[in-house]
Short mmCIF file of C-alpha atoms in Angstrom, two decimals:
data_model
loop_
_atom_site.label_atom_id
_atom_site.label_comp_id
_atom_site.label_asym_id
_atom_site.label_seq_id
_atom_site.Cartn_x
_atom_site.Cartn_y
_atom_site.Cartn_z
CA MET A 1 2.08 -8.43 -2.27
CA PHE A 2 2.99 -7.29 1.28
CA TYR A 3 -0.20 -5.56 2.00
CA ARG A 4 -1.92 -8.66 1.18
CA LEU A 5 0.44 -10.68 3.54
CA ILE A 6 -0.60 -7.97 6.30
CA TYR A 7 -4.27 -8.42 5.29
CA ALA A 8 -3.85 -12.35 5.42
CA LEU A 9 -2.44 -11.87 8.78
CA LEU A 10 -5.52 -9.83 9.93
CA LEU A 11 -7.78 -12.27 8.14
CA SER A 12 -5.51 -15.00 8.25
CA SER A 13 -7.98 -18.88 4.72
CA THR A 14 -6.74 -20.98 2.18
CA LEU A 15 -8.76 -23.26 -0.29
CA MET A 16 -9.77 -26.45 1.14
CA ALA A 17 -7.85 -29.70 0.29
CA ALA A 18 -10.06 -31.96 -1.49
CA SER A 19 -10.04 -34.35 1.38
CA VAL A 20 -11.47 -31.83 3.81
CA VAL A 21 -15.29 -31.23 3.66
CA GLN A 22 -16.75 -28.12 2.01
CA ALA A 23 -19.03 -25.88 4.00
CA ASP A 24 -20.44 -22.40 4.06
CA THR A 25 -18.93 -21.69 7.32
CA THR A 26 -15.33 -21.25 8.80
CA LEU A 27 -16.38 -23.23 12.18
CA TYR A 28 -15.71 -26.95 12.43
CA THR A 29 -16.31 -29.71 14.77
CA VAL A 30 -13.16 -31.92 15.25
CA SER A 31 -13.74 -35.21 16.94
CA LYS A 32 -12.06 -38.47 17.99
CA GLY A 33 -14.46 -40.83 19.76
CA GLU A 34 -16.47 -39.05 22.27
CA GLN A 35 -14.02 -36.21 22.55
CA ARG A 36 -14.30 -33.16 20.32
CA ILE A 37 -13.33 -29.48 19.95
CA PHE A 38 -14.77 -26.77 17.95
CA LEU A 39 -12.16 -25.19 15.54
CA GLY A 40 -13.04 -21.84 14.08
CA GLY A 41 -11.45 -19.49 11.45
CA THR A 42 -11.60 -15.74 12.27
CA ILE A 43 -10.99 -12.36 10.87
CA HIS A 44 -9.21 -10.16 13.22
CA LEU A 45 -10.62 -6.75 12.32
CA LEU A 46 -14.13 -5.99 11.59
CA HIS A 47 -16.49 -3.12 11.08
CA PRO A 48 -19.19 -2.62 13.89
CA ASP A 49 -21.62 -3.27 11.12
CA ASP A 50 -20.26 -6.70 10.63
CA PHE A 51 -21.73 -7.56 13.96
CA PRO A 52 -23.47 -9.77 15.05
CA LEU A 53 -21.18 -12.55 14.04
CA PRO A 54 -22.44 -15.68 12.21
CA ALA A 55 -24.75 -17.41 14.74
CA GLU A 56 -22.79 -20.63 14.85
CA PHE A 57 -19.93 -18.84 16.65
CA ASP A 58 -22.13 -17.66 19.50
CA ALA A 59 -23.74 -21.14 19.44
CA ALA A 60 -20.31 -22.89 19.73
CA TYR A 61 -19.29 -20.60 22.55
CA ALA A 62 -22.38 -21.27 24.50
CA GLN A 63 -21.38 -24.94 24.44
CA ALA A 64 -17.54 -24.58 25.10
CA ASP A 65 -15.98 -25.37 28.43
CA ALA A 66 -12.82 -23.23 27.38
CA LEU A 67 -11.70 -20.65 24.87
CA TYR A 68 -8.33 -21.07 23.21
CA LEU A 69 -6.77 -18.38 20.92
CA GLU A 70 -3.80 -18.02 18.91
CA THR A 71 -2.15 -16.14 21.80
CA ASP A 72 -2.79 -14.36 24.99
CA LEU A 73 -4.48 -11.13 24.01
CA GLY A 74 -4.06 -9.61 27.29
CA VAL A 75 -0.33 -9.73 26.83
CA MET A 76 -0.57 -8.47 23.25
CA GLN A 77 -2.25 -5.30 24.55
CA ASP A 78 0.33 -4.77 27.15
CA PRO A 79 2.58 -1.67 26.40
CA THR A 80 5.61 -3.67 27.21
CA PHE A 81 4.86 -6.05 24.45
CA GLY A 82 4.37 -3.26 22.10
CA GLN A 83 7.72 -1.87 22.99
CA LYS A 84 9.29 -5.24 22.51
CA MET A 85 7.77 -5.72 18.97
CA MET A 86 8.70 -2.17 17.94
CA GLN A 87 12.32 -3.15 18.88
CA VAL A 88 12.27 -6.23 16.79
CA MET A 89 11.17 -4.44 13.74
CA MET A 90 13.37 -1.56 13.89
CA TYR A 91 16.23 -0.89 11.33
CA PRO A 92 19.69 -1.34 12.44
CA PRO A 93 21.50 1.91 13.68
CA GLY A 94 22.30 4.10 10.73
CA LYS A 95 19.46 3.01 8.57
CA THR A 96 16.18 4.83 7.86
CA LEU A 97 13.27 4.70 5.33
CA SER A 98 14.68 7.55 3.55
CA SER A 99 18.09 6.19 3.12
CA GLU A 100 17.02 2.61 2.38
CA LEU A 101 14.05 3.26 -0.14
CA SER A 102 14.73 4.36 -3.43
CA PRO A 103 14.18 8.13 -4.09
CA GLU A 104 10.98 7.38 -6.16
CA VAL A 105 9.40 5.01 -3.59
CA TRP A 106 10.36 7.44 -0.81
CA LYS A 107 8.74 10.31 -2.53
CA GLU A 108 5.50 8.22 -3.14
CA LEU A 109 5.37 7.42 0.57
CA GLN A 110 5.73 11.09 1.37
CA ALA A 111 3.01 12.00 -0.94
CA TYR A 112 0.76 9.43 0.71
CA SER A 113 1.59 10.49 4.07
CA GLN A 114 0.62 14.14 3.36
CA ALA A 115 -2.58 13.17 1.64
CA ASN A 116 -3.70 10.66 4.43
CA GLN A 117 -2.33 12.30 7.57
CA PHE A 118 0.15 9.37 8.02
CA PRO A 119 2.92 10.54 10.35
CA VAL A 120 5.67 8.97 8.35
CA GLN A 121 8.33 10.87 10.25
CA GLN A 122 7.64 8.96 13.45
CA PHE A 123 8.46 5.70 11.72
CA MET A 124 11.71 6.60 9.95
CA GLY A 125 13.60 4.01 11.91
CA PHE A 126 11.27 1.14 11.29
CA ASP A 127 11.55 -1.73 8.75
CA PRO A 128 9.17 -1.31 5.95
CA ALA A 129 7.27 -4.32 7.09
CA PHE A 130 6.27 -2.41 10.22
CA VAL A 131 5.52 0.61 8.42
CA SER A 132 3.15 -1.21 6.00
CA MET A 133 1.33 -2.72 9.04
CA VAL A 134 0.83 0.67 10.73
CA MET A 135 -0.44 2.11 7.43
CA THR A 136 -2.93 -0.69 7.11
CA VAL A 137 -4.19 -0.63 10.71
CA MET A 138 -4.33 3.18 10.74
CA LEU A 139 -6.56 3.26 7.43
CA ALA A 140 -8.69 0.58 9.07
CA GLN A 141 -9.27 2.62 12.02
CA GLN A 142 -10.03 5.64 9.94
CA ASN A 143 -12.61 3.64 8.16
CA GLY A 144 -14.32 2.61 11.38
CA ILE A 145 -12.87 -0.93 11.51
CA GLN A 146 -11.97 -2.08 15.08
CA GLU A 147 -11.45 -5.41 16.89
CA GLY A 148 -12.71 -8.53 15.29
CA VAL A 149 -13.79 -12.01 16.42
CA ASP A 150 -10.85 -12.95 18.61
CA ALA A 151 -11.03 -9.85 20.66
CA TYR A 152 -15.00 -10.17 20.88
CA PHE A 153 -14.65 -13.68 22.44
CA TYR A 154 -11.81 -12.72 24.48
CA GLN A 155 -13.82 -10.00 26.14
CA LYS A 156 -16.87 -12.09 26.57
CA ALA A 157 -14.80 -15.08 28.14
CA GLN A 158 -13.42 -12.50 30.55
CA ARG A 159 -16.84 -11.30 31.39
CA ASP A 160 -18.31 -14.84 31.76
CA GLY A 161 -15.20 -16.29 33.67
CA LEU A 162 -14.65 -18.83 30.85
CA PRO A 163 -11.17 -20.40 31.16
CA MET A 164 -8.82 -19.50 28.37
CA GLY A 165 -5.72 -20.79 26.88
CA GLU A 166 -3.31 -20.16 24.07
CA LEU A 167 -1.59 -21.97 21.20
CA GLU A 168 1.74 -19.83 21.38
CA THR A 169 3.55 -17.71 23.63
CA ALA A 170 4.39 -13.94 23.30
CA GLU A 171 7.96 -14.56 22.62
CA GLN A 172 7.02 -16.80 19.80
CA VAL A 173 4.78 -14.07 18.16
CA LEU A 174 8.02 -11.82 18.32
CA ASP A 175 10.08 -14.51 16.65
CA TYR A 176 7.51 -14.56 13.70
CA MET A 177 7.25 -10.79 13.61
CA GLN A 178 11.16 -10.69 13.12
CA VAL A 179 10.87 -13.04 10.14
CA MET A 180 8.82 -10.18 8.28
CA THR A 181 11.82 -7.85 8.37
CA GLY A 182 14.69 -7.44 5.94
CA HIS A 183 12.87 -8.00 2.76
CA ASP A 184 12.78 -5.63 -0.44
CA GLY A 185 11.54 -2.27 1.18
CA ASP A 186 10.65 -0.69 -2.25
CA ALA A 187 8.33 -3.81 -3.21
CA ILE A 188 6.80 -3.70 0.18
CA ILE A 189 5.83 0.07 0.19
CA GLN A 190 4.92 0.08 -3.39
CA ALA A 191 2.46 -2.91 -2.92
CA THR A 192 1.09 -1.39 0.14
CA LEU A 193 0.33 1.86 -1.57
CA THR A 194 -1.31 0.06 -4.53
CA ASP A 195 -3.36 -2.15 -2.35
CA LEU A 196 -4.55 0.52 0.15
CA LYS A 197 -6.36 2.18 -2.81
CA ARG A 198 -8.67 -0.79 -2.91
CA PHE A 199 -8.93 -1.21 0.84
CA ASP A 200 -12.62 -0.78 1.10
CA GLN A 201 -13.34 -3.39 -1.81
CA LEU A 202 -10.86 -5.74 -0.39
CA MET A 203 -12.24 -5.49 3.23
CA THR A 204 -15.82 -6.04 1.87
CA GLU A 205 -14.88 -8.99 -0.32
CA MET A 206 -12.91 -10.65 2.46
CA VAL A 207 -15.55 -10.29 5.11
CA ASN A 208 -18.20 -11.62 2.93
CA ALA A 209 -16.10 -14.53 1.88
CA TRP A 210 -15.28 -15.25 5.43
CA ARG A 211 -18.87 -15.05 6.60
CA THR A 212 -20.03 -17.48 3.91
CA GLY A 213 -17.16 -19.98 3.90
CA ASP A 214 -15.99 -18.96 0.37
CA LEU A 215 -12.58 -20.48 0.80
CA GLU A 216 -11.78 -20.16 -3.01
CA THR A 217 -12.01 -16.29 -2.80
CA LEU A 218 -9.94 -16.22 0.38
CA ASP A 219 -7.26 -18.47 -1.10
CA ARG A 220 -7.18 -16.45 -4.26
CA GLU A 221 -6.87 -12.96 -2.73
CA MET A 222 -4.73 -13.82 0.34
CA ALA A 223 -2.96 -17.18 0.48
CA GLN A 224 -1.91 -17.73 -3.25
CA PRO A 225 0.02 -14.37 -3.70
CA MET A 226 2.00 -15.00 -0.46
CA ARG A 227 2.73 -18.65 -1.39
CA GLU A 228 3.99 -17.39 -4.80
CA GLN A 229 5.73 -14.27 -3.84
CA ALA A 230 7.15 -14.93 -0.31
CA PRO A 231 7.14 -18.88 0.09
CA GLY A 232 9.66 -18.58 2.88
CA MET A 233 7.66 -16.28 4.83
CA TYR A 234 4.52 -18.26 4.18
CA ARG A 235 6.22 -21.45 5.38
CA THR A 236 7.28 -19.59 8.73
CA LEU A 237 4.17 -17.75 9.41
CA MET A 238 1.57 -20.39 8.27
CA THR A 239 3.11 -23.87 7.90
CA GLU A 240 5.58 -23.96 10.67
CA ARG A 241 3.06 -22.23 13.08
CA ASN A 242 0.45 -24.87 12.26
CA ASN A 243 2.95 -27.56 12.86
CA ASP A 244 3.74 -25.99 16.37
CA TRP A 245 0.01 -25.75 17.17
CA LEU A 246 -0.90 -29.17 16.10
CA PRO A 247 0.39 -30.87 19.38
CA VAL A 248 -1.55 -28.40 21.45
CA LEU A 249 -4.51 -29.07 19.72
CA GLU A 250 -4.22 -32.71 20.12
CA SER A 251 -3.65 -32.40 23.79
CA LEU A 252 -6.94 -30.77 24.24
CA PHE A 253 -8.57 -34.12 23.28
CA GLU A 254 -7.11 -35.59 26.62
CA GLN A 255 -8.91 -32.94 28.63
CA GLU A 256 -12.39 -32.93 29.92
CA GLY A 257 -15.00 -30.69 28.26
CA THR A 258 -15.06 -29.19 24.89
CA GLU A 259 -12.81 -26.29 23.79
CA LEU A 260 -13.63 -23.52 21.33
CA VAL A 261 -10.45 -22.82 19.47
CA LEU A 262 -10.21 -19.67 17.26
CA VAL A 263 -7.32 -18.96 14.81
CA GLY A 264 -6.95 -16.74 11.83
CA SER A 265 -8.82 -18.63 8.99
CA LEU A 266 -5.64 -18.86 6.69
CA HIS A 267 -4.57 -21.47 9.30
CA LEU A 268 -7.35 -23.69 8.80
CA ALA A 269 -6.99 -25.31 5.37
CA GLY A 270 -4.95 -26.08 2.57
CA ASP A 271 -2.57 -29.10 2.09
CA ASP A 272 -0.56 -27.93 5.08
CA GLY A 273 -3.41 -26.44 7.11
CA LEU A 274 -4.71 -27.60 10.36
CA LEU A 275 -7.87 -29.29 9.11
CA SER A 276 -6.05 -31.62 6.72
CA ALA A 277 -3.38 -32.33 9.36
CA LEU A 278 -5.97 -33.32 11.91
CA GLU A 279 -7.73 -35.41 9.29
CA GLN A 280 -4.30 -37.15 8.46
CA LYS A 281 -4.05 -38.11 12.21
CA GLY A 282 -7.39 -39.69 12.24
CA TYR A 283 -9.61 -36.95 13.49
CA ALA A 284 -13.07 -36.58 11.97
CA VAL A 285 -13.61 -33.00 10.65
CA ALA A 286 -17.13 -31.74 9.87
CA PRO A 287 -18.79 -28.28 9.67
CA TYR A 288 -20.13 -27.07 13.12
CA ALA A 289 -23.98 -27.92 13.38
CA PRO A 290 -25.74 -26.13 16.32
CA LYS A 291 -27.30 -28.34 18.90
CA THR A 292 -30.92 -28.68 18.32
CA ASP A 293 -33.58 -29.43 20.80
#
């Protein structure tokens, strides 16, 4: 389960609520009167072969007067933030992976580390949640997977001088990361080891589903396991964040111009997703349609 949670955070879509229009894209136009924003679901890690992105994303960017991301990626890339995140996800003094995992699971983790050049000794003092994330990202990098949709447009906006904003602060991100600690370490590591064996297959399935707007597959593989096996974590990382972001999104309708807002796709839909919440507040939601001459 936990690997799927991490993967969901990297991909971050749930099944559309019946009231939200179905589409073959994860990019939407949200409007009220003459005001509108473009709201797109992203995948945070991609292989270079996954580029170019679906054409509608570049088309929406070309129409946008500003770009909004979940958080400031410049701050996320700062070594100071990395140090703070590591501190948040460390075990309390006196605890290590070898002391907290069962002997059987610790042995399995050691075997994986030896077979896959994973430096587990460097992470002895960290919560299994952090170790799971590092294992996942390292395997992704070994498979040539790099930065995804958010980073692509962040860098493009920097080059183009397009104004940027964010939906949450770095401090809020750290709070959410801390929620991921303190859970059953054996279950986290075992699930991670099991699912990493299917990494290539899962990555292919998820990217294909994202590109085609196949929300049913995304929900089945990512959201549903998290809702069933870690409802409290799902509530904090998804539902509560959506609720926190909603006022920020609504404030954009009071500004001049059109903003392109990119969030992990898991935040878009479902009964507690952003699209449903915006519809309930009277906004019109429709699949993005490129401007035609």
